[in-house]
Structure formats: structure tokens, C-alpha cells
XYZ file of C-alpha atoms in Angstrom:
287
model
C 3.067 6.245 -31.323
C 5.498 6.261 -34.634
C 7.428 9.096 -33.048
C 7.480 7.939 -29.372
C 9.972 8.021 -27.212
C 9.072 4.371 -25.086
C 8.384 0.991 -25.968
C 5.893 1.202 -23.408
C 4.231 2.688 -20.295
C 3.086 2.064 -17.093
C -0.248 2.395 -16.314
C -0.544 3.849 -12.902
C -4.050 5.661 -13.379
C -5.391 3.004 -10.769
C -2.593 3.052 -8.679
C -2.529 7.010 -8.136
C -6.366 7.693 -7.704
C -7.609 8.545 -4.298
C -4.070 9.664 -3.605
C -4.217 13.355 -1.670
C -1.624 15.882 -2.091
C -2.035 16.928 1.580
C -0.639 13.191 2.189
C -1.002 9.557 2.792
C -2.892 9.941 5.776
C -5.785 11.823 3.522
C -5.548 9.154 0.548
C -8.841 6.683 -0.231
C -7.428 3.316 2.125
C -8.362 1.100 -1.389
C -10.424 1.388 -4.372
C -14.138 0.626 -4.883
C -14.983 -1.940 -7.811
C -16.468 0.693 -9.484
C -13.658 3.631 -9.224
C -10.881 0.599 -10.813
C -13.458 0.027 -13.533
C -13.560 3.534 -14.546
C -9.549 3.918 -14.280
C -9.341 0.797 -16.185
C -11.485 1.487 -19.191
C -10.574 5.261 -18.809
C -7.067 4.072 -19.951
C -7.942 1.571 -22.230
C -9.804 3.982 -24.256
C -7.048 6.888 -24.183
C -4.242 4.189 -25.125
C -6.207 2.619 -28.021
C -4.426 1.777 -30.660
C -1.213 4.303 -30.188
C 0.518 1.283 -28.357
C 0.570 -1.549 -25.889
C 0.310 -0.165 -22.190
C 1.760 -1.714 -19.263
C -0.714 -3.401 -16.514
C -0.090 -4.076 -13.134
C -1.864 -4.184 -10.025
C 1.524 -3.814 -7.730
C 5.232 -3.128 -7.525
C 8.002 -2.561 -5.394
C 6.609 1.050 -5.014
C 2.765 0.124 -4.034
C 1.276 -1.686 -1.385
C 0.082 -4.891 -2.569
C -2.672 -5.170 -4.821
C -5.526 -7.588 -2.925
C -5.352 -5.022 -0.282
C -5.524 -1.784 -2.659
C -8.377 -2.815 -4.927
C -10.388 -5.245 -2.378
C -11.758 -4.284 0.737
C -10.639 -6.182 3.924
C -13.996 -8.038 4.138
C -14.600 -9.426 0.320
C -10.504 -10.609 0.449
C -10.980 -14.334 -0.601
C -9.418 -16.713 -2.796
C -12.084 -16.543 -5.151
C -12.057 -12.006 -5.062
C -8.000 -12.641 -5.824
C -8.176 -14.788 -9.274
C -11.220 -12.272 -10.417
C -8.357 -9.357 -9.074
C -6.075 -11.283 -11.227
C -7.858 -12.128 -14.078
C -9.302 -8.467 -14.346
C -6.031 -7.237 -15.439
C -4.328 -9.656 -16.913
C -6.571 -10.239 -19.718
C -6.700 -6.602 -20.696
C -5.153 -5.012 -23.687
C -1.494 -4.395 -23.030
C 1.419 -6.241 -20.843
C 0.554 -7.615 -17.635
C 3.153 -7.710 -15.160
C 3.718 -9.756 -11.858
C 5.660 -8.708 -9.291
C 7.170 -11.264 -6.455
C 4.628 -12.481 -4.305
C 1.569 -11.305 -6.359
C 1.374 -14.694 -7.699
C 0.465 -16.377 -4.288
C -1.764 -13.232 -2.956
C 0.352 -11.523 -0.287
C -0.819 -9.342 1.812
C 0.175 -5.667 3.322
C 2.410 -6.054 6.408
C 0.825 -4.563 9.927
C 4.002 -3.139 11.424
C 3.491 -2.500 15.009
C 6.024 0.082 15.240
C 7.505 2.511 12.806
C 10.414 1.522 14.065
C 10.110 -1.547 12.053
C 9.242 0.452 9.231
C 12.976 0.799 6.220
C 10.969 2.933 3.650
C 12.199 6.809 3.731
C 9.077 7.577 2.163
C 6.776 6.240 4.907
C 8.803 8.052 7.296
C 8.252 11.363 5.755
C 4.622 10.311 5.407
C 4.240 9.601 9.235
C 5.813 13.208 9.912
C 3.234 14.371 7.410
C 0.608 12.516 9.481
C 1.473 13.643 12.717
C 1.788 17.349 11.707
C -1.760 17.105 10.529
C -2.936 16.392 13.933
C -3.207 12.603 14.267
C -2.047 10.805 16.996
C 0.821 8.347 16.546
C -1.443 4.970 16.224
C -3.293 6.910 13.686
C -0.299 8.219 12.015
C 1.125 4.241 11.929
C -2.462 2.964 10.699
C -2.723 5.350 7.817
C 0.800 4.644 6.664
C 0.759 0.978 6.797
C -1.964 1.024 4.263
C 0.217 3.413 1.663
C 3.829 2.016 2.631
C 6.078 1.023 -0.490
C 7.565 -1.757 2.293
C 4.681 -3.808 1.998
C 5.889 -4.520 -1.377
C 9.774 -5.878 -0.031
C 9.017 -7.755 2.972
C 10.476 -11.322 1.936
C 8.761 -13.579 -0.647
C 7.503 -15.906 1.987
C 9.000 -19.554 0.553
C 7.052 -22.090 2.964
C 5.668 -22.014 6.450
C 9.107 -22.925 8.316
C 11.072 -19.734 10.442
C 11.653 -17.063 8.413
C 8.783 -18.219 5.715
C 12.303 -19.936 3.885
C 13.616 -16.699 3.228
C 16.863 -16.991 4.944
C 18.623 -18.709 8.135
C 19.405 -15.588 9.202
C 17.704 -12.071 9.969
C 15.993 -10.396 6.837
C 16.215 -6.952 6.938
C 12.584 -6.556 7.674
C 9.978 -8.415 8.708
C 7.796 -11.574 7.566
C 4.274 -10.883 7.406
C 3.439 -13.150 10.372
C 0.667 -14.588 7.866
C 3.011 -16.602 5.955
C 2.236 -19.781 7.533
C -1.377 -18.755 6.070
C 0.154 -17.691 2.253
C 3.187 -19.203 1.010
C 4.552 -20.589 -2.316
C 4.592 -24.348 -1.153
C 1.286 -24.630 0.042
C -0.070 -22.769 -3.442
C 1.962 -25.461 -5.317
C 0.534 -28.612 -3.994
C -3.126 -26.921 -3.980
C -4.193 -27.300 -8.032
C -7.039 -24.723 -6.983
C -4.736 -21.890 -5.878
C -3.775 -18.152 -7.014
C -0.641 -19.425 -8.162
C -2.314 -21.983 -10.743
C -4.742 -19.554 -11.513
C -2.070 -17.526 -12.491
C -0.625 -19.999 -14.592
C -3.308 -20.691 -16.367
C -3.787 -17.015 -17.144
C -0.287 -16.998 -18.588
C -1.145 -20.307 -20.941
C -3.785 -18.164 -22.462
C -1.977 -15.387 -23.034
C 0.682 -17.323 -24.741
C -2.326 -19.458 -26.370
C -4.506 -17.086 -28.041
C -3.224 -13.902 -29.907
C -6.530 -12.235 -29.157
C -5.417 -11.749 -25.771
C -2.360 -9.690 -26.748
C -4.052 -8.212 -30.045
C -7.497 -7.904 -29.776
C -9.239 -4.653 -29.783
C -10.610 -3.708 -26.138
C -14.497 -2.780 -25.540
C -16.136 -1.840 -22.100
C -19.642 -3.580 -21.204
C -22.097 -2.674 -18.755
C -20.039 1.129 -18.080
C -23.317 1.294 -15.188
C -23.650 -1.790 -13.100
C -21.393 -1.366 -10.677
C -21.176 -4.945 -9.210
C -20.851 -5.803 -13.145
C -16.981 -5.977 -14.516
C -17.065 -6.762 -18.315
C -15.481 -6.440 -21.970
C -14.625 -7.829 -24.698
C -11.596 -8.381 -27.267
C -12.093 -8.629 -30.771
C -9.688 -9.628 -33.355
C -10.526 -11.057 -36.856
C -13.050 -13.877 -36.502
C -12.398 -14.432 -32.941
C -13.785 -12.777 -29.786
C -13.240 -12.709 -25.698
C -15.506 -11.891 -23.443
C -14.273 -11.556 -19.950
C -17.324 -11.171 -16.617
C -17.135 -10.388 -13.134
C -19.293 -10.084 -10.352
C -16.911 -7.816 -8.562
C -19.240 -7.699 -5.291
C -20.226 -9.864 -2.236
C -23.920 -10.112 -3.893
C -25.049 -12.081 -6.437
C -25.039 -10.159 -10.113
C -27.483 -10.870 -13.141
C -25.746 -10.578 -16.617
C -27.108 -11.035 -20.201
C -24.425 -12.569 -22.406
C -24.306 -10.921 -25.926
C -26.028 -13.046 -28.234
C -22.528 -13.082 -30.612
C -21.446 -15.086 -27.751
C -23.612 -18.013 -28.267
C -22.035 -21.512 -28.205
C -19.105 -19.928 -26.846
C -15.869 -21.884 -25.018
C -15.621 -21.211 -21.349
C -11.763 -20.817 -21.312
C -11.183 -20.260 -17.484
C -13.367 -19.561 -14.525
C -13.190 -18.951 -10.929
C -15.761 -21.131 -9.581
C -16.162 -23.918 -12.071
C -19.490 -22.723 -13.387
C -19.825 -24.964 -16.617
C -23.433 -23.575 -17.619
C -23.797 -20.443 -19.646
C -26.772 -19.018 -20.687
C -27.780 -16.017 -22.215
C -29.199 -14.540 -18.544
C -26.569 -15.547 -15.642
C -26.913 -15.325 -12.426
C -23.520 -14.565 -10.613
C -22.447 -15.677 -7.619
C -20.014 -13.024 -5.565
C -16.740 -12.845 -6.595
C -17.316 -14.718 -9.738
C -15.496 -14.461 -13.055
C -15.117 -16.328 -16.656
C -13.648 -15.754 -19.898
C -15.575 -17.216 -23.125
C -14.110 -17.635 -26.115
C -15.985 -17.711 -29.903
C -14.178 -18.009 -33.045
C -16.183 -17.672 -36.399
């Protein structure tokens, strides 16, 4: 606001829901489609026009974000760019943090002994004090740990995903042969282009950074929709944030609109759409 102390904020309403005070062992394992969509718009709505909020879906303090907001059996390349476009195209300042760009993954450490975080160590205490044995203790931390976040960026498929010649000070995520930064960079279909183009239209259109933020379709839950407005121009971002196919009715103010990225190449839009899973686009109509 005019008297606020911060350029910005954080939003971490997604990040801390589901989280239980009797500890991480307790705590949701990752978000349904239709628990983000309420933190999401929840914020959006409080924030308003008082300033511009601060989106991510990870950081060095979270476990990464495919595995917080997607279940383990809808994780795809196709559920990652809707992940990514989701947020990124909201009202505020998205942020992406090392390795987000390519889709990493949570780490399964076998041990806690391979486990650096202070935090998850207290956590595991926490677990085992409640009763659970140690493979359950180990399971519900590895979902929660803040080291998913650090183990290396994982470069390429050689030893060591590139990282280093020598010993990192944890380990790879053994899938890195699987996700990895030169593989995304010769695929033009990847996260990491997806990503890119994300960024072009942020830097492209104003309405992206400006426009005023609306909710659609608060009560189909497979649904994920709103729109920006700004002047004479308008965005209208969908997504079929389920393995089922989703109808949707464009708005009619939408007509004619540009498709200005989309998931799965759809280059038909009606006024009733028929959604395949995991399928998003952005239209764009200026006056």
C-alpha cells in the first residue's frame, strides 16, 4: 500500500496449506487442483490492487513444485507447462527457482543419513515420537524436505548430472539421466521452452503484468480459469487441471480471439471446448 513497508510479498498461501502443526508427518502429501485454485484466487482477491504479490510454486525452502501441486500419477510433461503456466500468468511476479525450469523432481533418499536439512531432522524426530516406524518417518519427510529443493541442478546425463567432477554435498536425483537441462534444450517441445515462451509474453504484453485479475468457473473443479483485463485488451487463461476430459464455454467477449500459447497445440476454439486432460491455453483479444 502507500504506507507499506515492502516492495513486495511472497505468496506462500499455497505453499503452507495442508501443513499440520503436530508436524510434517500429519501435513496433506500435495495439493488437489481444486484446494490451489481456491489459495490462488483467495490471494488474488485479498491483494487486489494494494500491490504486486510475489508467485512461486517452489524455493530453496519447499519441495519442488510438480510434486506439491500434482499427484504422482497425472505428473506429465503436458500437467508441468499447465503447472507452469497457472502461475506465471497471474497478477503479480512470478519467480523461478533453479531447476523449476526443466521440471525436477523431489529426491527419494533412502536413508536419513543422506538427508543435510536440520529441519527434516527435527521433523523425523517429530515423526518417530508420534509413533511411526522409521520407513514411515523417512517417507513422510521426503515429501516435506527443504533438500529436495538443493540437490544439484542436474546439467546433462553424464556422472554427477554435470554438476561437478567431484562429490556434491548431497545427492543427484538418480532421475537426471531422465530430466536434465541439455536434453530440454535440444527438445523445442520441452518445459524449458515452455518456459521461455511464458517469459516472451510477459515481457510482450503489459496485460500480463497490469491487467486486473478475475476468477472463472469458482465450481468446476477439473476447470482452472480467469481472466486479465486492462484497457481494450483482455487474457483469458484455461485449464483442464484433471486426467479427464473438461467441457468449457468461452465467454462470448472472447470471440475471434488470438491463441497466444498452448500446451497441446489445439488451434480450434470455439465457444463450447472440449478439453483434453492436462490441457491449457491463453487467448488474447484486443478491442
Amino acid at each position: 500500500g502507500e504506507n507499506g513497508y515492502f516492495s513486495s510479498m511472497f505468496d506462500f498461501e499455497e505453499t503452507c496449506y495442508g501443513k499440520s502443526e503436530d508436524g510434517w508427518y500429519a501435513s496433506k502429501p500435495y495439493l488437489s487442483p481444486e484446494e490451489y485454485k481456491k489459495c490462488i484466487f483467495h490471494t488474488q482477491k485479498k491483494i487486489g490492487d494494494t500491490g504486486m504479490i510475489s508467485n512461486i510454486i517452489e524455493n530453496h525452502d519447499e519441495p519442488r513444485g510438480v510434486c506439491h501441486y500434482i499427484s504422482p500419477e497425472d505428473r506429465c510433461p503436458d500437467s508441468r507447462k499447465l503447472l507452469a503456466g497457472v502461475y506465471f500468468l497471474l497478477k503479480g511476479i512470478p519467480f523461478i527457482y533453479q531447476g523449476q525450469e526443466i521440471g525436477m523432481e523431489n529426491v527419494e533418499f533412502q536413508s536419513i543419513s543422506e538427508v543435510d536439512d536440520i529441519s527434516t531432522l527435527d521433523e523425523y524426530q517429530v515423526a518417530l515420537d508420534a509413533g511411526l516406524t522409521p520407513d514411515a518417518a523417512l517417507k513422510a519427510v521426503n515429501r516435506v524436505s527443504r533438500d529436495n529443493a538443493r540437490t544439484p541442478m542436474q546439467w546433462d546425463d553424464s556422472a554427477q548430472a554435470g554438476f561437478t567432477d567431484g562429490e556434491s554435498w548431497i545427492k543427484v536425483n538418480p532421475n537426471y539421466k531422465e530430466i536434465n537441462a541439455a536434453q530440454q534444450l535440444k527438445d523445442p517441445n520441452s518445459i524449458f521452452h515452455y518456459y521461455q515462451k511464458l517469459i516472451s509474453l510477459r515481457k510482450e504484453k503489459d496485460i500480463i503484468v497490469y491487467g486486473e485479475f478475475e476468477p472463472l468457473y469458482r465450481e468446476d473443479e477439473q476447470i482452472f480459469a480467469y481472466t486479465r483485463k486492462q484497457d481494450q485488451e483482455k487474457l483469458l487463461t484455461v485449464c483442464n487441471f484433471s486426467d479427464k476430459n473438461a467441457e468449457v464455454e468461452v465467454p462470448e467477449e472472447f470471440k475471434g480471439a488470438e491463441c497466444l500459447i498452448t500446451n497441446l497445440g489445439r488451434k480450434e476454439f470455439e465457444r463450447k471446448i472440449v478439453l483434453n486432460p492436462y490441457e491449457a491455453f491463453v487467448l488474447y483479444y484486443k478491442h
